[in-house]
PDB file of C-alpha atoms in Angstrom:
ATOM      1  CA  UNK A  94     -44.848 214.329  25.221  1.00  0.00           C
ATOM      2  CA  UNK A  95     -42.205 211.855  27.065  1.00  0.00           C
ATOM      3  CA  UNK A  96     -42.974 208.344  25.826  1.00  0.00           C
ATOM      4  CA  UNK A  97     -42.174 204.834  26.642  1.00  0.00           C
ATOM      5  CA  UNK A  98     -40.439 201.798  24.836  1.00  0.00           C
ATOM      6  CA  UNK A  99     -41.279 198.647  25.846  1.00  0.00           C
ATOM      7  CA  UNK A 100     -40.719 194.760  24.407  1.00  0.00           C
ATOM      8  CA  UNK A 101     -43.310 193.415  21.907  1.00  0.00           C
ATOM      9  CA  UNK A 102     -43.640 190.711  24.278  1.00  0.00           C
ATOM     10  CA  UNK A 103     -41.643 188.438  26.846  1.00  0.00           C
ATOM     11  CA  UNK A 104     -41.871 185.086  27.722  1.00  0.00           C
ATOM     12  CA  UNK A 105     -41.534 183.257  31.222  1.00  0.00           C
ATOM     13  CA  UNK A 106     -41.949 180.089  33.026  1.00  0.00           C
ATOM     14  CA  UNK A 107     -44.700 179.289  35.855  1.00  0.00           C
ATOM     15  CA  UNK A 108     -43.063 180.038  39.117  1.00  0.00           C
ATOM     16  CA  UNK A 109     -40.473 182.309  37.865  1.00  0.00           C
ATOM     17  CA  UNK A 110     -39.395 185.737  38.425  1.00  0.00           C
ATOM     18  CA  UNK A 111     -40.225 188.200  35.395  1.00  0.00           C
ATOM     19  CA  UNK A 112     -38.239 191.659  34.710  1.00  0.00           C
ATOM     20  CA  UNK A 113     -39.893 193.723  32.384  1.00  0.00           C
ATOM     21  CA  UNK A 114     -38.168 196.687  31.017  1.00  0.00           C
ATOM     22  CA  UNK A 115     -39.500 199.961  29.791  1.00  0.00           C
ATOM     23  CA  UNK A 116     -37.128 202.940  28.405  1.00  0.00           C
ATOM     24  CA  UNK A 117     -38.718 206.698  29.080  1.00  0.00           C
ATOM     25  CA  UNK A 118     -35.473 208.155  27.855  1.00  0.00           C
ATOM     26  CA  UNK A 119     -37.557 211.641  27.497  1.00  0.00           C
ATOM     27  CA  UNK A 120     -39.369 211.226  31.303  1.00  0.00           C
ATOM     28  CA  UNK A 121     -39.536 215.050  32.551  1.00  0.00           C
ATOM     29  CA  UNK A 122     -38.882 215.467  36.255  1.00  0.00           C
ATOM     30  CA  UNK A 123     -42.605 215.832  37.597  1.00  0.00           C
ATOM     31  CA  UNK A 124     -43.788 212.904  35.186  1.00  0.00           C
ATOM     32  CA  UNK A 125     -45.092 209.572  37.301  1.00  0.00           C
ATOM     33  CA  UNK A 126     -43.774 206.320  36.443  1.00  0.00           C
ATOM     34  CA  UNK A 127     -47.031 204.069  36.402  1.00  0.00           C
ATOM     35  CA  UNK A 128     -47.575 200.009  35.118  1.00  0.00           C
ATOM     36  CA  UNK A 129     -51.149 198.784  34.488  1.00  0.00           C
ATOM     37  CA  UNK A 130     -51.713 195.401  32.747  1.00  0.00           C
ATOM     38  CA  UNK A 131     -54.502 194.375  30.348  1.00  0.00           C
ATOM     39  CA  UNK A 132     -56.102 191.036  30.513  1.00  0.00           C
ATOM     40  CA  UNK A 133     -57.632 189.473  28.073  1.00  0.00           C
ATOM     41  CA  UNK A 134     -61.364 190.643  27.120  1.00  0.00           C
ATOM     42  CA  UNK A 135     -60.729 193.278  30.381  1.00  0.00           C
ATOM     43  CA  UNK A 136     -60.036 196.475  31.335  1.00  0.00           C
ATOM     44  CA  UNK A 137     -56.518 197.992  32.508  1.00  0.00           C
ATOM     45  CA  UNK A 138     -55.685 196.666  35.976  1.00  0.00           C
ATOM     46  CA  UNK A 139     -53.396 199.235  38.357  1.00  0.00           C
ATOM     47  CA  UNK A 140     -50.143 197.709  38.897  1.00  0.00           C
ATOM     48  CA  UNK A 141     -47.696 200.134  40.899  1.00  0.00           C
ATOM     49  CA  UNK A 142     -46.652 203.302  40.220  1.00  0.00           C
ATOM     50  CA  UNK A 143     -43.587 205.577  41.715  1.00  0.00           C
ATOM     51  CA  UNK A 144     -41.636 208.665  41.205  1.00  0.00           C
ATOM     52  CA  UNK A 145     -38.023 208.316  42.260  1.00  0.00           C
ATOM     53  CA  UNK A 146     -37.701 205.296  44.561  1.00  0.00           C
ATOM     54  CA  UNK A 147     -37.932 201.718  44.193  1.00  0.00           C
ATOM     55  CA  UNK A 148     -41.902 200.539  45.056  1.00  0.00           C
ATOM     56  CA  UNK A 149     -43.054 197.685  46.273  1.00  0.00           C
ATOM     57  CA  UNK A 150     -46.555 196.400  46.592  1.00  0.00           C
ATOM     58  CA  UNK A 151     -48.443 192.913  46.855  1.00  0.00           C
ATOM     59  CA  UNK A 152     -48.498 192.555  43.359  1.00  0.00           C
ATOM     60  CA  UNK A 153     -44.961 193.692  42.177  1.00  0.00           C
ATOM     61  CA  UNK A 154     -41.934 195.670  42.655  1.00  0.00           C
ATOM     62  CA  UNK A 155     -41.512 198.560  40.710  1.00  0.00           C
ATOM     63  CA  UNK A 156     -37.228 199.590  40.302  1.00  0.00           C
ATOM     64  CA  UNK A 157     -36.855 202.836  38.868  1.00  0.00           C
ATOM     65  CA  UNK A 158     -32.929 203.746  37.554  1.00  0.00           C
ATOM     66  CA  UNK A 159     -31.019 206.802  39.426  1.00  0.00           C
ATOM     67  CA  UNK A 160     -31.744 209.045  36.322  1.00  0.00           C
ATOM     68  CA  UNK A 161     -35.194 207.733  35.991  1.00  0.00           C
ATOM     69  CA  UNK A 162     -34.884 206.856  32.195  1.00  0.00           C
ATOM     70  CA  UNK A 163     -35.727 203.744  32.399  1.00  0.00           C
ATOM     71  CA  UNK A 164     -37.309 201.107  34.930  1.00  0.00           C
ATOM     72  CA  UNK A 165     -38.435 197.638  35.412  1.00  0.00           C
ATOM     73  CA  UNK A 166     -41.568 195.632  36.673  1.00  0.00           C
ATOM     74  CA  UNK A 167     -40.415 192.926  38.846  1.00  0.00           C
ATOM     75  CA  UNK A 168     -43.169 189.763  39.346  1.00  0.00           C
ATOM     76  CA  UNK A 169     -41.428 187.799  41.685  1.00  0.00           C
ATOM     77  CA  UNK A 170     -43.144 184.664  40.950  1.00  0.00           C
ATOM     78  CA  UNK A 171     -45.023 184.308  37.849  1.00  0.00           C
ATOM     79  CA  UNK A 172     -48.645 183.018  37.367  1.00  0.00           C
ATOM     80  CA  UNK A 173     -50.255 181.656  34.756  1.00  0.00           C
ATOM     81  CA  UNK A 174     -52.592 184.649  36.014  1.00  0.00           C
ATOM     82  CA  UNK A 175     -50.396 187.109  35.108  1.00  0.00           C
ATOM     83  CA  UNK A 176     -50.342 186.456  31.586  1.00  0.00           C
ATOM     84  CA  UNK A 177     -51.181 189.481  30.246  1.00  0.00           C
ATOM     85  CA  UNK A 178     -50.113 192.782  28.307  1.00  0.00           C
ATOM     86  CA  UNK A 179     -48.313 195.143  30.900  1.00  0.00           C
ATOM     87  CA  UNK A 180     -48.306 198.632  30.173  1.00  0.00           C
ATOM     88  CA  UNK A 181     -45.509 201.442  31.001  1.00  0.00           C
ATOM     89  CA  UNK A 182     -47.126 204.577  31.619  1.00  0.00           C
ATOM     90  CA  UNK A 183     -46.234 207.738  32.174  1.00  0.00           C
ATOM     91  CA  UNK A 184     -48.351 210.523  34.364  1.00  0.00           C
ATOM     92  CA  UNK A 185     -47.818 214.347  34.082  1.00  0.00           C
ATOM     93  CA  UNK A 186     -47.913 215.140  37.600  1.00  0.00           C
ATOM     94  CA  UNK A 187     -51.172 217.633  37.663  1.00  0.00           C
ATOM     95  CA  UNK A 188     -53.867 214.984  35.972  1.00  0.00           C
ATOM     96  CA  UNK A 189     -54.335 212.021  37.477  1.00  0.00           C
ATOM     97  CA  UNK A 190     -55.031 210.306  34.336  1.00  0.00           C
ATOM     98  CA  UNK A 191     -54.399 211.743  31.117  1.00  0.00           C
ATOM     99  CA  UNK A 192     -51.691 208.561  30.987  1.00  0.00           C
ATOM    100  CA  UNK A 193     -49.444 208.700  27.997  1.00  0.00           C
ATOM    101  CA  UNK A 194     -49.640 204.841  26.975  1.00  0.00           C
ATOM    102  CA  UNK A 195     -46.699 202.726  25.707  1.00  0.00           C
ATOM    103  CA  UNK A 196     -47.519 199.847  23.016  1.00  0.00           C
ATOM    104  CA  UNK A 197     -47.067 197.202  26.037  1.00  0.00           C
ATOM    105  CA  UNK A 198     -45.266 193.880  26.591  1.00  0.00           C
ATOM    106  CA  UNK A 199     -47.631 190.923  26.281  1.00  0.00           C
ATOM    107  CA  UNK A 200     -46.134 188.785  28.667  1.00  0.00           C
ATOM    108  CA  UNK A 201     -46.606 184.820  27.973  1.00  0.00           C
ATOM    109  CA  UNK A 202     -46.394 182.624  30.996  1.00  0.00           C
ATOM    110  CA  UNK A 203     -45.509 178.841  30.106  1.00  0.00           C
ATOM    111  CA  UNK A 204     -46.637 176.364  32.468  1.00  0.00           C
TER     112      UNK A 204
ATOM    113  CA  UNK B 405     -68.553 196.902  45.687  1.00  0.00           C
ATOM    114  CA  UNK B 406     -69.487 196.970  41.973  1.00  0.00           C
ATOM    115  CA  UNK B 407     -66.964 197.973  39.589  1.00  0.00           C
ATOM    116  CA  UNK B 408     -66.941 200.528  37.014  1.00  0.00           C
ATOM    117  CA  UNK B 409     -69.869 199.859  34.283  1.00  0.00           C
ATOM    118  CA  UNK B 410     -70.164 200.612  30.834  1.00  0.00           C
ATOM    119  CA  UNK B 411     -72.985 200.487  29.009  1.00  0.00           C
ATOM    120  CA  UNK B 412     -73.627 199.279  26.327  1.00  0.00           C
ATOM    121  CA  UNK B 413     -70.430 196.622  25.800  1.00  0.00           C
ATOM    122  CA  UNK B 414     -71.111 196.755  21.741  1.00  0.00           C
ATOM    123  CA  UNK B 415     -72.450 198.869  19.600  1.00  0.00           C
ATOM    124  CA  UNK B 416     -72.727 198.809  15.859  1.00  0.00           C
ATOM    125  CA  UNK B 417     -73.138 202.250  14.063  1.00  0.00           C
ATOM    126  CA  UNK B 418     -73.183 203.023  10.733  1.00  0.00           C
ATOM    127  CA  UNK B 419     -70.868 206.629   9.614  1.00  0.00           C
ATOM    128  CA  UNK B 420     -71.919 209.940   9.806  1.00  0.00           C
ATOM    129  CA  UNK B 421     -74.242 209.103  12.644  1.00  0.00           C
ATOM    130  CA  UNK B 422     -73.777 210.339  16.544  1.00  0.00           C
ATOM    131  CA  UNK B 423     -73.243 207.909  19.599  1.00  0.00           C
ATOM    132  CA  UNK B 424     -73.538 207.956  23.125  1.00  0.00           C
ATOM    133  CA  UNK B 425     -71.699 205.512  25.570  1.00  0.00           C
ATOM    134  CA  UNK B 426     -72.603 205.665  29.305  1.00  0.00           C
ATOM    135  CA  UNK B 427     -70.254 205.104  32.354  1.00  0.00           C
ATOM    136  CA  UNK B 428     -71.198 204.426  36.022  1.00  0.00           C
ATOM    137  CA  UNK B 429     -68.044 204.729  38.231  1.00  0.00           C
ATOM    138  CA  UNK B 430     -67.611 203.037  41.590  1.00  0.00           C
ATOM    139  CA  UNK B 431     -69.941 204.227  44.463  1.00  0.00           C
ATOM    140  CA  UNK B 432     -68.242 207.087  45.847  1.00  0.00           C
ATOM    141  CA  UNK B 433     -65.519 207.783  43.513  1.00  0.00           C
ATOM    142  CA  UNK B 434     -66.007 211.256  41.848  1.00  0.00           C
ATOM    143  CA  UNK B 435     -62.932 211.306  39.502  1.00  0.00           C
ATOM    144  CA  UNK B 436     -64.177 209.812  35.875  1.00  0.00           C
ATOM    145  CA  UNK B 437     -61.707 208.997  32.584  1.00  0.00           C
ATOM    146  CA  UNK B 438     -62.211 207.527  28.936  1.00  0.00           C
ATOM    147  CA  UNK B 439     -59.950 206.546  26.743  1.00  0.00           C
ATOM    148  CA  UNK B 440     -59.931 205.146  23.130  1.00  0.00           C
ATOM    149  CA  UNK B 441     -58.314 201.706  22.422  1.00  0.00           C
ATOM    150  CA  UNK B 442     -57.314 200.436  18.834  1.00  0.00           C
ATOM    151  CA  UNK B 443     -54.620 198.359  17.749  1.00  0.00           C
ATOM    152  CA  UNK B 444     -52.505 200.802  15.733  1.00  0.00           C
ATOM    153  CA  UNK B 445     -52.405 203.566  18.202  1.00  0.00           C
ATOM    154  CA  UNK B 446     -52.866 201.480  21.672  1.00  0.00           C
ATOM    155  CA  UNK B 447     -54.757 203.834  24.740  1.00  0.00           C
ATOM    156  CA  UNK B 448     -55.137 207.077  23.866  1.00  0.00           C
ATOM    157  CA  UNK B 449     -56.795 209.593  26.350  1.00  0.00           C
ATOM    158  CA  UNK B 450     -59.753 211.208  25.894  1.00  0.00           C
ATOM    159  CA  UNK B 451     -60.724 213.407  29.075  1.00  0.00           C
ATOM    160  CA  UNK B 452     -61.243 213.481  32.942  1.00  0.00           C
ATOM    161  CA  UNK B 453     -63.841 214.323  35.117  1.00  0.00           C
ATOM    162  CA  UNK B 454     -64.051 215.911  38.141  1.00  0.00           C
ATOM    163  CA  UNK B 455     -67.234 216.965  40.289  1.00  0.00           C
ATOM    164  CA  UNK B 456     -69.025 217.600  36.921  1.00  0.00           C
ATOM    165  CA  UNK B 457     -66.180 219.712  35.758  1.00  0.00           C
ATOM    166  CA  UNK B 458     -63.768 219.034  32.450  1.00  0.00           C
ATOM    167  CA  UNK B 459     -60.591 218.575  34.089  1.00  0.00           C
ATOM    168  CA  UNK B 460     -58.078 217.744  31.179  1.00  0.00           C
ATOM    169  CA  UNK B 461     -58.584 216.830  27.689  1.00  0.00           C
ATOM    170  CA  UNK B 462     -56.495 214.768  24.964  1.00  0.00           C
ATOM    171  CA  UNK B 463     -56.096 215.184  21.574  1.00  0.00           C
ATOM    172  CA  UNK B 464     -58.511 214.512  19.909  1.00  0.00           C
ATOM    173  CA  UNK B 465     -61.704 216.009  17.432  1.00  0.00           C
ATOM    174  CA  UNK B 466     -64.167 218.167  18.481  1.00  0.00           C
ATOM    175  CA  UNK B 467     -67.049 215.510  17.463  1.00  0.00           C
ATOM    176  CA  UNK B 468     -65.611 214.013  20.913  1.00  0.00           C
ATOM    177  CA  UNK B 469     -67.328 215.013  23.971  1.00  0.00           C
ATOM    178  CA  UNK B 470     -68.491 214.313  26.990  1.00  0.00           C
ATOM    179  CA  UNK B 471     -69.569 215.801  30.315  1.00  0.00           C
ATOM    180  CA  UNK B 472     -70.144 214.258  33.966  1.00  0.00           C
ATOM    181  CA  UNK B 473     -73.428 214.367  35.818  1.00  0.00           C
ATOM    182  CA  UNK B 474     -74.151 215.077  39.693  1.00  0.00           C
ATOM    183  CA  UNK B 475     -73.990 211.358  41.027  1.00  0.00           C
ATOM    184  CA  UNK B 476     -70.552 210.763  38.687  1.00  0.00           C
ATOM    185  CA  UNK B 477     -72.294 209.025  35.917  1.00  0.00           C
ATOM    186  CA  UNK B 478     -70.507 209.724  33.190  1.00  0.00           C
ATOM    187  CA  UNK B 479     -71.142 210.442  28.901  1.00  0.00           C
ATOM    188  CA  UNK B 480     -69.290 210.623  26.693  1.00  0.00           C
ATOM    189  CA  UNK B 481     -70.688 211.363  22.278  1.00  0.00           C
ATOM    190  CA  UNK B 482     -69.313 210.924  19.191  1.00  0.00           C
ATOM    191  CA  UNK B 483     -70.787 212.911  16.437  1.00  0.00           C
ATOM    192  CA  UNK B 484     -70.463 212.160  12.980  1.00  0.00           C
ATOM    193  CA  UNK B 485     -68.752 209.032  13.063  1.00  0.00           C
ATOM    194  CA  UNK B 486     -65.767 207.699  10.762  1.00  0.00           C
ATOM    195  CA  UNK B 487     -64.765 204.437  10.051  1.00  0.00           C
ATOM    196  CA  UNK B 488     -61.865 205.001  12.357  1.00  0.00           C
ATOM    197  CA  UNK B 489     -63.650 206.028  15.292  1.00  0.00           C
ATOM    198  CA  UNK B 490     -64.365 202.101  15.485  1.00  0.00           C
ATOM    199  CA  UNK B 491     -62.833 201.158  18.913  1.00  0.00           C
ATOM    200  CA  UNK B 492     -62.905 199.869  22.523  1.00  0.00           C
ATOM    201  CA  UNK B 493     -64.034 202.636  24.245  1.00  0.00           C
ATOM    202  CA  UNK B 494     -62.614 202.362  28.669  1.00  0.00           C
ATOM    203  CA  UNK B 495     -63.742 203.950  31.050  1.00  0.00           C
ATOM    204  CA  UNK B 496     -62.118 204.449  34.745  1.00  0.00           C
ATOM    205  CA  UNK B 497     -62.859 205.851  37.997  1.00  0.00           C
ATOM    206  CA  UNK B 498     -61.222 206.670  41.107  1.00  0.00           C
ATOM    207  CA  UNK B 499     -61.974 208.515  44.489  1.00  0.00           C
ATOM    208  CA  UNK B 500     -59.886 211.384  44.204  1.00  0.00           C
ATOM    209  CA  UNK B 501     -59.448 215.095  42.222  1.00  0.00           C
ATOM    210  CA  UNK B 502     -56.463 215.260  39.970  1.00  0.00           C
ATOM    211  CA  UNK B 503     -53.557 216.375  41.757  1.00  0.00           C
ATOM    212  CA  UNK B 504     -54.169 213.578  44.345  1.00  0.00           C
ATOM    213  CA  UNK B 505     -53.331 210.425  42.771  1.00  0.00           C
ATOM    214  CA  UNK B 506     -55.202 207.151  43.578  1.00  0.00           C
ATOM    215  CA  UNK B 507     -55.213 203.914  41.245  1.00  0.00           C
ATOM    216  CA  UNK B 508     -57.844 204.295  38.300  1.00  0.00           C
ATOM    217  CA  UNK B 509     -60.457 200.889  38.200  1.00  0.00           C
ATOM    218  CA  UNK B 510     -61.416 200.580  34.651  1.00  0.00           C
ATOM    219  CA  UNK B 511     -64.778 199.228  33.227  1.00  0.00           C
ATOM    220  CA  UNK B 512     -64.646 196.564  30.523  1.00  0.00           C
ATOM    221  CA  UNK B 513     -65.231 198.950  27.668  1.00  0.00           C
ATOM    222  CA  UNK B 514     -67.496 199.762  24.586  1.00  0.00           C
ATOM    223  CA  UNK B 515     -66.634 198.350  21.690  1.00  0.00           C
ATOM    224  CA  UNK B 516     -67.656 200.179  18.925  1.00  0.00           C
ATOM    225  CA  UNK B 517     -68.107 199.389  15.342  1.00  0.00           C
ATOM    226  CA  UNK B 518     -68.065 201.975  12.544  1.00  0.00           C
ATOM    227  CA  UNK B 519     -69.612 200.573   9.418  1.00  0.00           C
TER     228      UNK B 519
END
């Protein structure tokens, strides 16, 4: 199975924009590039997903390189909301959730 | 709406016995997931429902099951429990049948302890 490499954990000020990298170096071409984030004491939380092109959505912008081995989560402007651990995931297409699960990046946002 | 529920949120067993943790998913979504949690091997997939039907399963032990009722409620059972079995325990729904992707909403979990 194609997994993901992500940063132990990233730091950021309030306000901020926050790039957070993952490496799928193995990705096959059907394979789904998704982010979820884990709060504290809660569940996952959908972030964005994609494919090929760059996503955008109201929470974050999802850039995916041209040969789709790597890509980074873009929070334009940090909360102390966001602090969380954000997960790079990817999806066989086929199964809508059998989600092969990086470690994560705890992201820590200082006020 | 109300979210995805799991029931119970703890649970203390003790090895070698059987356990059964209960998901509701949002009204209306038929599509129903667990996963296992722990802190040496992160989110690890269990299975997915689908209109009461297995759709995909991970890797893991037969002693893992679980099946998916007529109104989406959702089971899954642990037989014979190890000390590593001891986990948080998520559950997620969503509206559609694999192939047609929508965003999973996960419940808060089960966490289960295997003494």
């Amino acid at each position: 199975d194609a997994k993901t490499t992500q940063p132990n954990s990233m730091e950021s000020n309030e306000e901020e924009p926050v790039h957070l990298p993952c490496n799928h170096s193995t990705i096959s071409g059907t394979d789904y590039i998704h982010w979820y984030r884990q709060l504290p004491s809660q569940g996952p939380e959908y972030v964005i997903h994609g494919l090929t092109s760059n996503v955008n959505n109201r929470m974050a912008s999802l850039a995916i390189a041209e040969d789709r081995k790597s890509s980074t989560l873009i929070l334009h402007r940090a909360t102390l909301r966001d602090a969380a651990v954000y997960y790079c995931i990817l999806r066989p297409r086929g199964s809508n959730y059998q989600l092969i699960w990086g470690a994560g990046t705890k992201l820590i946002i200082k006020p | 709406k109300a979210g995805v529920t799991q029931t119970p949120r703890y649970l203390i067993k003790t090895r070698g016995q059987q356990v059964t943790l209960s998901c509701s998913p949002i009204s209306g979504h038929r599509s129903v997931s667990w996963y296992q949690q722990t802190p040496g091997q992160g989110l690890q997939f269990l299975f997915e429902y689908f209109s009461e039907t297995q759709r995909n399963k991970g890797n893991f032990p037969g002693r893992f099951s679980g099946r998916q009722f007529s109104n989406s409620r959702s089971e899954m059972n642990v037989s014979t429990l190890e000390l590593g079995d001891s986990a948080l325990y998520l559950c997620a729904s969503s509206s559609n049948p694999p192939g047609d992707y929508t965003e999973a909403f996960f419940g808060q979990g089960t966490r289960l302890t295997v003494v």
